[in-house]
Short mmCIF file of C-alpha atoms in Angstrom, two decimals:
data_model
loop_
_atom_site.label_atom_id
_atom_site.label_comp_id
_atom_site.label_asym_id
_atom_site.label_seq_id
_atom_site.Cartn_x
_atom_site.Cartn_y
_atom_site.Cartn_z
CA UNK A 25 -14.05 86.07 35.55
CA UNK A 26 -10.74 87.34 34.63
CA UNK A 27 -11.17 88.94 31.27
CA UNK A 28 -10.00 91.67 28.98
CA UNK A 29 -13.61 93.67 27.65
CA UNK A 30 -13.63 96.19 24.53
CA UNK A 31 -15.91 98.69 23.49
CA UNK A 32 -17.10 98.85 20.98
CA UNK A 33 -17.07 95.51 19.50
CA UNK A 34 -18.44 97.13 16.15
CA UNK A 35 -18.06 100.34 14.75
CA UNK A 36 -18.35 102.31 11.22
CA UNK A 37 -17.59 105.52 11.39
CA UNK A 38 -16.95 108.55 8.70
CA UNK A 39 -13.21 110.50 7.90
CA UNK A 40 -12.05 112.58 10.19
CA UNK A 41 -14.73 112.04 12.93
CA UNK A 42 -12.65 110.97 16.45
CA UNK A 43 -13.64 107.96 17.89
CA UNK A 44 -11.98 106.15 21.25
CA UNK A 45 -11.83 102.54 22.03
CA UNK A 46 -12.26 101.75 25.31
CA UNK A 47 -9.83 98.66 26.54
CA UNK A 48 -10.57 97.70 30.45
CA UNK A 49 -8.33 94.38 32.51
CA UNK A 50 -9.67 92.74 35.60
CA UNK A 51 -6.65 90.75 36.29
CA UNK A 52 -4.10 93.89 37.53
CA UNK A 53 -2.09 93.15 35.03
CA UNK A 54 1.11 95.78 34.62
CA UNK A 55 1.28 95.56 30.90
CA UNK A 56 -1.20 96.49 28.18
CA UNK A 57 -1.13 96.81 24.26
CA UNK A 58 -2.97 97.54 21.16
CA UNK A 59 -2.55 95.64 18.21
CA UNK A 60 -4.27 95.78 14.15
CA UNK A 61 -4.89 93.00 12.38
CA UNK A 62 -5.14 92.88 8.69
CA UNK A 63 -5.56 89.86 5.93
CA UNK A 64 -2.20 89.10 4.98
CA UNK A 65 -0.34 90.91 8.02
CA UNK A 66 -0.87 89.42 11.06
CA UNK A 67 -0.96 91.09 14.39
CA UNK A 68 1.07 94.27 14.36
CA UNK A 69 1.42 96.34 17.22
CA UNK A 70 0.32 99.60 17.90
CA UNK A 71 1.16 101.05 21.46
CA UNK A 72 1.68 99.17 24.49
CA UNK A 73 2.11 100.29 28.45
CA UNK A 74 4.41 99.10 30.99
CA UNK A 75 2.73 100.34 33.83
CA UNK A 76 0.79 103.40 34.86
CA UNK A 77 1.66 106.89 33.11
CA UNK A 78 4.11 104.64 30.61
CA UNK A 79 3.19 103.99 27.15
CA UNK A 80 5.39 103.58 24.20
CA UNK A 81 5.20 103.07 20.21
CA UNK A 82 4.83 99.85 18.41
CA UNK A 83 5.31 98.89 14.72
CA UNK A 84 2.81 100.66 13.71
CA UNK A 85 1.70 104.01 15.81
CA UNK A 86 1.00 106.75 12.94
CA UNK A 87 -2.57 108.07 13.20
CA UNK A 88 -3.04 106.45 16.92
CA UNK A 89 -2.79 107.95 20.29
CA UNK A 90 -3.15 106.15 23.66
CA UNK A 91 -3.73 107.03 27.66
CA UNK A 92 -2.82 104.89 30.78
CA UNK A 93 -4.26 106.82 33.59
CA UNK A 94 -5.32 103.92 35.50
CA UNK A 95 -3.75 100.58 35.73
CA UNK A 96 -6.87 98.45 33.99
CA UNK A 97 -7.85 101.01 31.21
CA UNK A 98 -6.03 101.65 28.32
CA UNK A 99 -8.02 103.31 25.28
CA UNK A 100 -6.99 103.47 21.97
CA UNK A 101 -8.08 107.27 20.36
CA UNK A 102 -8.15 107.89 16.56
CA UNK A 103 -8.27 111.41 16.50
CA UNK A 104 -8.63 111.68 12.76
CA UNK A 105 -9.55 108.32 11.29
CA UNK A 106 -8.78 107.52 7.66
CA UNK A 107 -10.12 104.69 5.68
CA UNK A 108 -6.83 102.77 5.47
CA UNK A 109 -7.48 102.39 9.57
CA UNK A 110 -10.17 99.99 8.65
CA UNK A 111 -9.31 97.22 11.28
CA UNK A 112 -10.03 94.81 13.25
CA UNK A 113 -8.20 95.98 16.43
CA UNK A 114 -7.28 93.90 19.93
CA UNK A 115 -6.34 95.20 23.50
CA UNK A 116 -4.34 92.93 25.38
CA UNK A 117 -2.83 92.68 28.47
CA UNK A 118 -0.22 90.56 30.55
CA UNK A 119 0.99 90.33 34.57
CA UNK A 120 4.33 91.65 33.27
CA UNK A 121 6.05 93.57 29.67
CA UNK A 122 7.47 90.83 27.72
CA UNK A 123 11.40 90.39 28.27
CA UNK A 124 14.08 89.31 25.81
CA UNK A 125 14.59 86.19 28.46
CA UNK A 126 10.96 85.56 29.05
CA UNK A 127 7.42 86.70 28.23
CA UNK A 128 4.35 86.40 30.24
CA UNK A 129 0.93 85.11 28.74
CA UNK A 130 -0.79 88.11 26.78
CA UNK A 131 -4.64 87.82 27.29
CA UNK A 132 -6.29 89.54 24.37
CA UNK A 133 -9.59 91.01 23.71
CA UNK A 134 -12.87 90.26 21.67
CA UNK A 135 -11.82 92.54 19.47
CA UNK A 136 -13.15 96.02 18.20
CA UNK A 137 -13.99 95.86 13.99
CA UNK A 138 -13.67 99.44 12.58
CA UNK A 139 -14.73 101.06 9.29
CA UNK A 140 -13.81 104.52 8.33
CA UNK A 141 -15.75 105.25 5.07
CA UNK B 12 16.21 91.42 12.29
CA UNK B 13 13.45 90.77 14.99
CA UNK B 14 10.58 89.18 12.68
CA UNK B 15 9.73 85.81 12.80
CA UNK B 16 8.60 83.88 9.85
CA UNK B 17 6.06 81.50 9.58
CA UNK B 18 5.08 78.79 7.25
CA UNK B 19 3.43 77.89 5.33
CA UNK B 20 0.42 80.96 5.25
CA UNK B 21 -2.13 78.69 4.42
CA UNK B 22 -2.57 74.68 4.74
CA UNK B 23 -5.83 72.34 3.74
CA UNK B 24 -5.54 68.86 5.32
CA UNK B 25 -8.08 66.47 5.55
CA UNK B 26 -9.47 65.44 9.09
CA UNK B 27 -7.13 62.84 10.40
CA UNK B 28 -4.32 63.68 8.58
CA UNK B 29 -1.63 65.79 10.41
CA UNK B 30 -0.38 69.23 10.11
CA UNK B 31 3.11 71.47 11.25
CA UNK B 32 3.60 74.97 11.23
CA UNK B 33 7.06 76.28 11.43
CA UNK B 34 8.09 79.84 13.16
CA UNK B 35 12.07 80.89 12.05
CA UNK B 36 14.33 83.73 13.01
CA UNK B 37 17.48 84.54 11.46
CA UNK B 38 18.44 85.11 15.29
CA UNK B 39 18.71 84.04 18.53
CA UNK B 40 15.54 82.81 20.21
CA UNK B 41 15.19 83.68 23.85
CA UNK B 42 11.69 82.50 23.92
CA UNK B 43 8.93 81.44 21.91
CA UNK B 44 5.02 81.60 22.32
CA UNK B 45 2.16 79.96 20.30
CA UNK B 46 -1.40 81.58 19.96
CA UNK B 47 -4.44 80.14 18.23
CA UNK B 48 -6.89 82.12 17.00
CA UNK B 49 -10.47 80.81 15.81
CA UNK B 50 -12.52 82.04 13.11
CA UNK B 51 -14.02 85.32 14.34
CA UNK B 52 -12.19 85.08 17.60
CA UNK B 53 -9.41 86.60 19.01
CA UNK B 54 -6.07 84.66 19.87
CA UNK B 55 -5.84 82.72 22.72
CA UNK B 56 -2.55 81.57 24.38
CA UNK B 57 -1.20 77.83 24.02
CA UNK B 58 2.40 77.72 24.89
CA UNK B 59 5.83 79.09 25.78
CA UNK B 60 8.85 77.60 25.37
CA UNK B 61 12.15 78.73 26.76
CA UNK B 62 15.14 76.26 26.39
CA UNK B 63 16.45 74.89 23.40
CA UNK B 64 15.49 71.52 22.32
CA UNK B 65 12.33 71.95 24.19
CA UNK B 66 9.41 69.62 23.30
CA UNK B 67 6.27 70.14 25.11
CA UNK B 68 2.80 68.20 24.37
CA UNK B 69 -0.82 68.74 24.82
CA UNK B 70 -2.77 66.25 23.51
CA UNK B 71 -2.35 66.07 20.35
CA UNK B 72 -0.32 69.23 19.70
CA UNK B 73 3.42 68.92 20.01
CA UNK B 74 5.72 71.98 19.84
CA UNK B 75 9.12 72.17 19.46
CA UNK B 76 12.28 74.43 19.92
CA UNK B 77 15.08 74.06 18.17
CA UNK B 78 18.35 73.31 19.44
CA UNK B 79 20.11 76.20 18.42
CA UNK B 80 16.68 78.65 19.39
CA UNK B 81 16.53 80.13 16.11
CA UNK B 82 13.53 77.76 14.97
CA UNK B 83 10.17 76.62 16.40
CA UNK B 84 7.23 74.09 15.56
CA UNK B 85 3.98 72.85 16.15
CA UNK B 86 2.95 70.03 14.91
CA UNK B 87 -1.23 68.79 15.09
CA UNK B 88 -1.60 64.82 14.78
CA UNK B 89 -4.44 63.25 13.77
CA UNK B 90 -6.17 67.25 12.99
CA UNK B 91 -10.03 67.52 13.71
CA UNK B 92 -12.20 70.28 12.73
CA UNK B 93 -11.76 71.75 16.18
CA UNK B 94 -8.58 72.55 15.01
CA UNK B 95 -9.36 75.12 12.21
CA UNK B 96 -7.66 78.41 12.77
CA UNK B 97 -5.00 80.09 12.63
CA UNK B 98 -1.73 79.49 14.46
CA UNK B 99 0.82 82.52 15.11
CA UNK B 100 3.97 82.57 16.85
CA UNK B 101 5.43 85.27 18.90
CA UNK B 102 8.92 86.34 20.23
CA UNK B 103 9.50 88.18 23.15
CA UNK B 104 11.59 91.25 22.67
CA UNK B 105 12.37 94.26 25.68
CA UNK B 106 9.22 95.45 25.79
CA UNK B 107 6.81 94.00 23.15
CA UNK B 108 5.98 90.97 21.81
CA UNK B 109 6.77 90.63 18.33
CA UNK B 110 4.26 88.04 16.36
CA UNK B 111 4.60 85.77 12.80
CA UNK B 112 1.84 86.65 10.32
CA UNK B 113 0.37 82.98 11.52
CA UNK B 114 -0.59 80.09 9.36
CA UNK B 115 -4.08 79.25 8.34
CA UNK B 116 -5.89 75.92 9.54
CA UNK B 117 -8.83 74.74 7.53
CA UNK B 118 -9.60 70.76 7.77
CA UNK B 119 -11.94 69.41 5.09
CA UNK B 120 -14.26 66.33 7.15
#
C-alpha cells in the first residue's frame, strides 16, 4: 500500500531533551516536506527536499533541523525543543517539487502530536 | 505576496443546505490545489486545477478557477455530515507548496 508512515504518532516530551521524528515514503517519490499545524494557522512549512542530499527552509525552520540521506526517509530533529514547538506535525511527500506551472499531489502523513512541557 | 486567503475560517450549515469556500491571491495563479482534512486526520488531496476558468466536478463538489487565476472555489451542494472538515487550498510556488489557513466544515443533521 503506497503510504507515507510517521513515528511517533504521539509524543510529550520535556525542554531541551532532543527528540527525532522519523518520516519514511513507499512510493519513490523525489520530494519530501515537513509541515506544523497550529489552531488558527494552517499548515506552515518547515523544510522540504528535492531529492537526495537536498533540503531547503520553509516558512517556518527556526528550532528544526532535517536529513535526506536516503530517498524515502526524511526525519525531522528538534535538537532543543521548546514549549512553543507544541505541534501537531505532518511529513509529506510528492513524485516531483511543486513548480510555479504545476504541482504534483502531496501525500501527507498520520501525523506526529508533540508536547514539550 | 505568495499567501493565499481563504474564506470564510469557519462555516455551520445545516445538512442539505450548501456550502463555498473561496481561496484568493492578490497574484497570478499558476495552479491551484484543494485538500480536505477530517477531524483528527491528516489532509488528503481532492483536486488541481490549472487553466483559468476551469470547473471541475466530483459529485457533489464543484471547484472553480477564476478567469483571470487570481481566485478559486469550491462549492459542496446538498452538504452531508461526511462532509465535515476542513478545506485548505494550496498554490504551487518553485519549490514548495504554499497553503490557505483552510475553512472549517461542521454540518448540524
Amino acid at each position: 500500500e503506497a503510504q507515507v508512515t510517521q513515528n511517533p504518532r504521539y509524543l510529550i516530551t520535556v525542554t531541551g531533551k532532543k527528540l527525532t521524528v522519523t518520516c519514511s515514503q513507499n512510493m519513490n517519490h523525489e520530494y519530501m516536506s515537513w509541515y506544523r499545524q497550529d489552531p488558527g494557522l494552517g499548515l506552515r512549512q518547515i523544510y522540504y527536499s528535492m531529492n537526495v542530499e537536498v533540503t531547503d527552509k520553509g516558512d517556518v525552520p527556526e528550532g528544526y533541523k532535517v536529513s535526506r540521506k536516503e530517498k524515502r526517509n526524511f526525519p525531522l530533529i528538534l535538537e532543543s525543543p521548546s514549549p512553543n514547538q507544541t505541534s501537531l506535525y505532518f511529513c509529506a511527500s510528492s513524485l516531483s517539487p511543486p513548480l510555479a506551472a504545476y504541482s504534483y499531489e502531496q501525500y501527507f502523513g498520520p501525523g506526529t502530536r508533540l508536547t514539550v512541557t | 505576496g505568495q499567501q493565499v486567503m481563504q474564506i470564510p475560517q469557519y462555516q455551520h450549515v445545516q445538512e442539505g443546505e450548501d456550502f463555498t469556500t473561496y481561496c484568493n491571491s492578490s497574484t497570478t495563479l499558476s495552479n491551484i490545489q484543494w485538500y480536505k482534512q477530517r477531524p483528527g486526520g491528516h489532509p488528503v488531496f481532492l483536486i488541481q486545477l490549472v487553466k483559468s476558468g476551469e470547473v471541475k466536478k466530483q459529485k457533489r463538489l464543484t471547484f472553480q478557477f477564476g478567469e483571470a487565476k487570481k481566485n478559486s472555489s469550491l462549492h459542496i451542494t446538498a452538504t452531508q455530515t461526511t462532509d465535515v472538515g476542513t478545506y485548505f487550498c494550496a498554490r504551487g510556488s518553485q519549490g514548495n507548496l504554499i497553503f490557505g489557513k483552510g475553512t472549517k466544515l461542521s454540518v448540524k443533521p
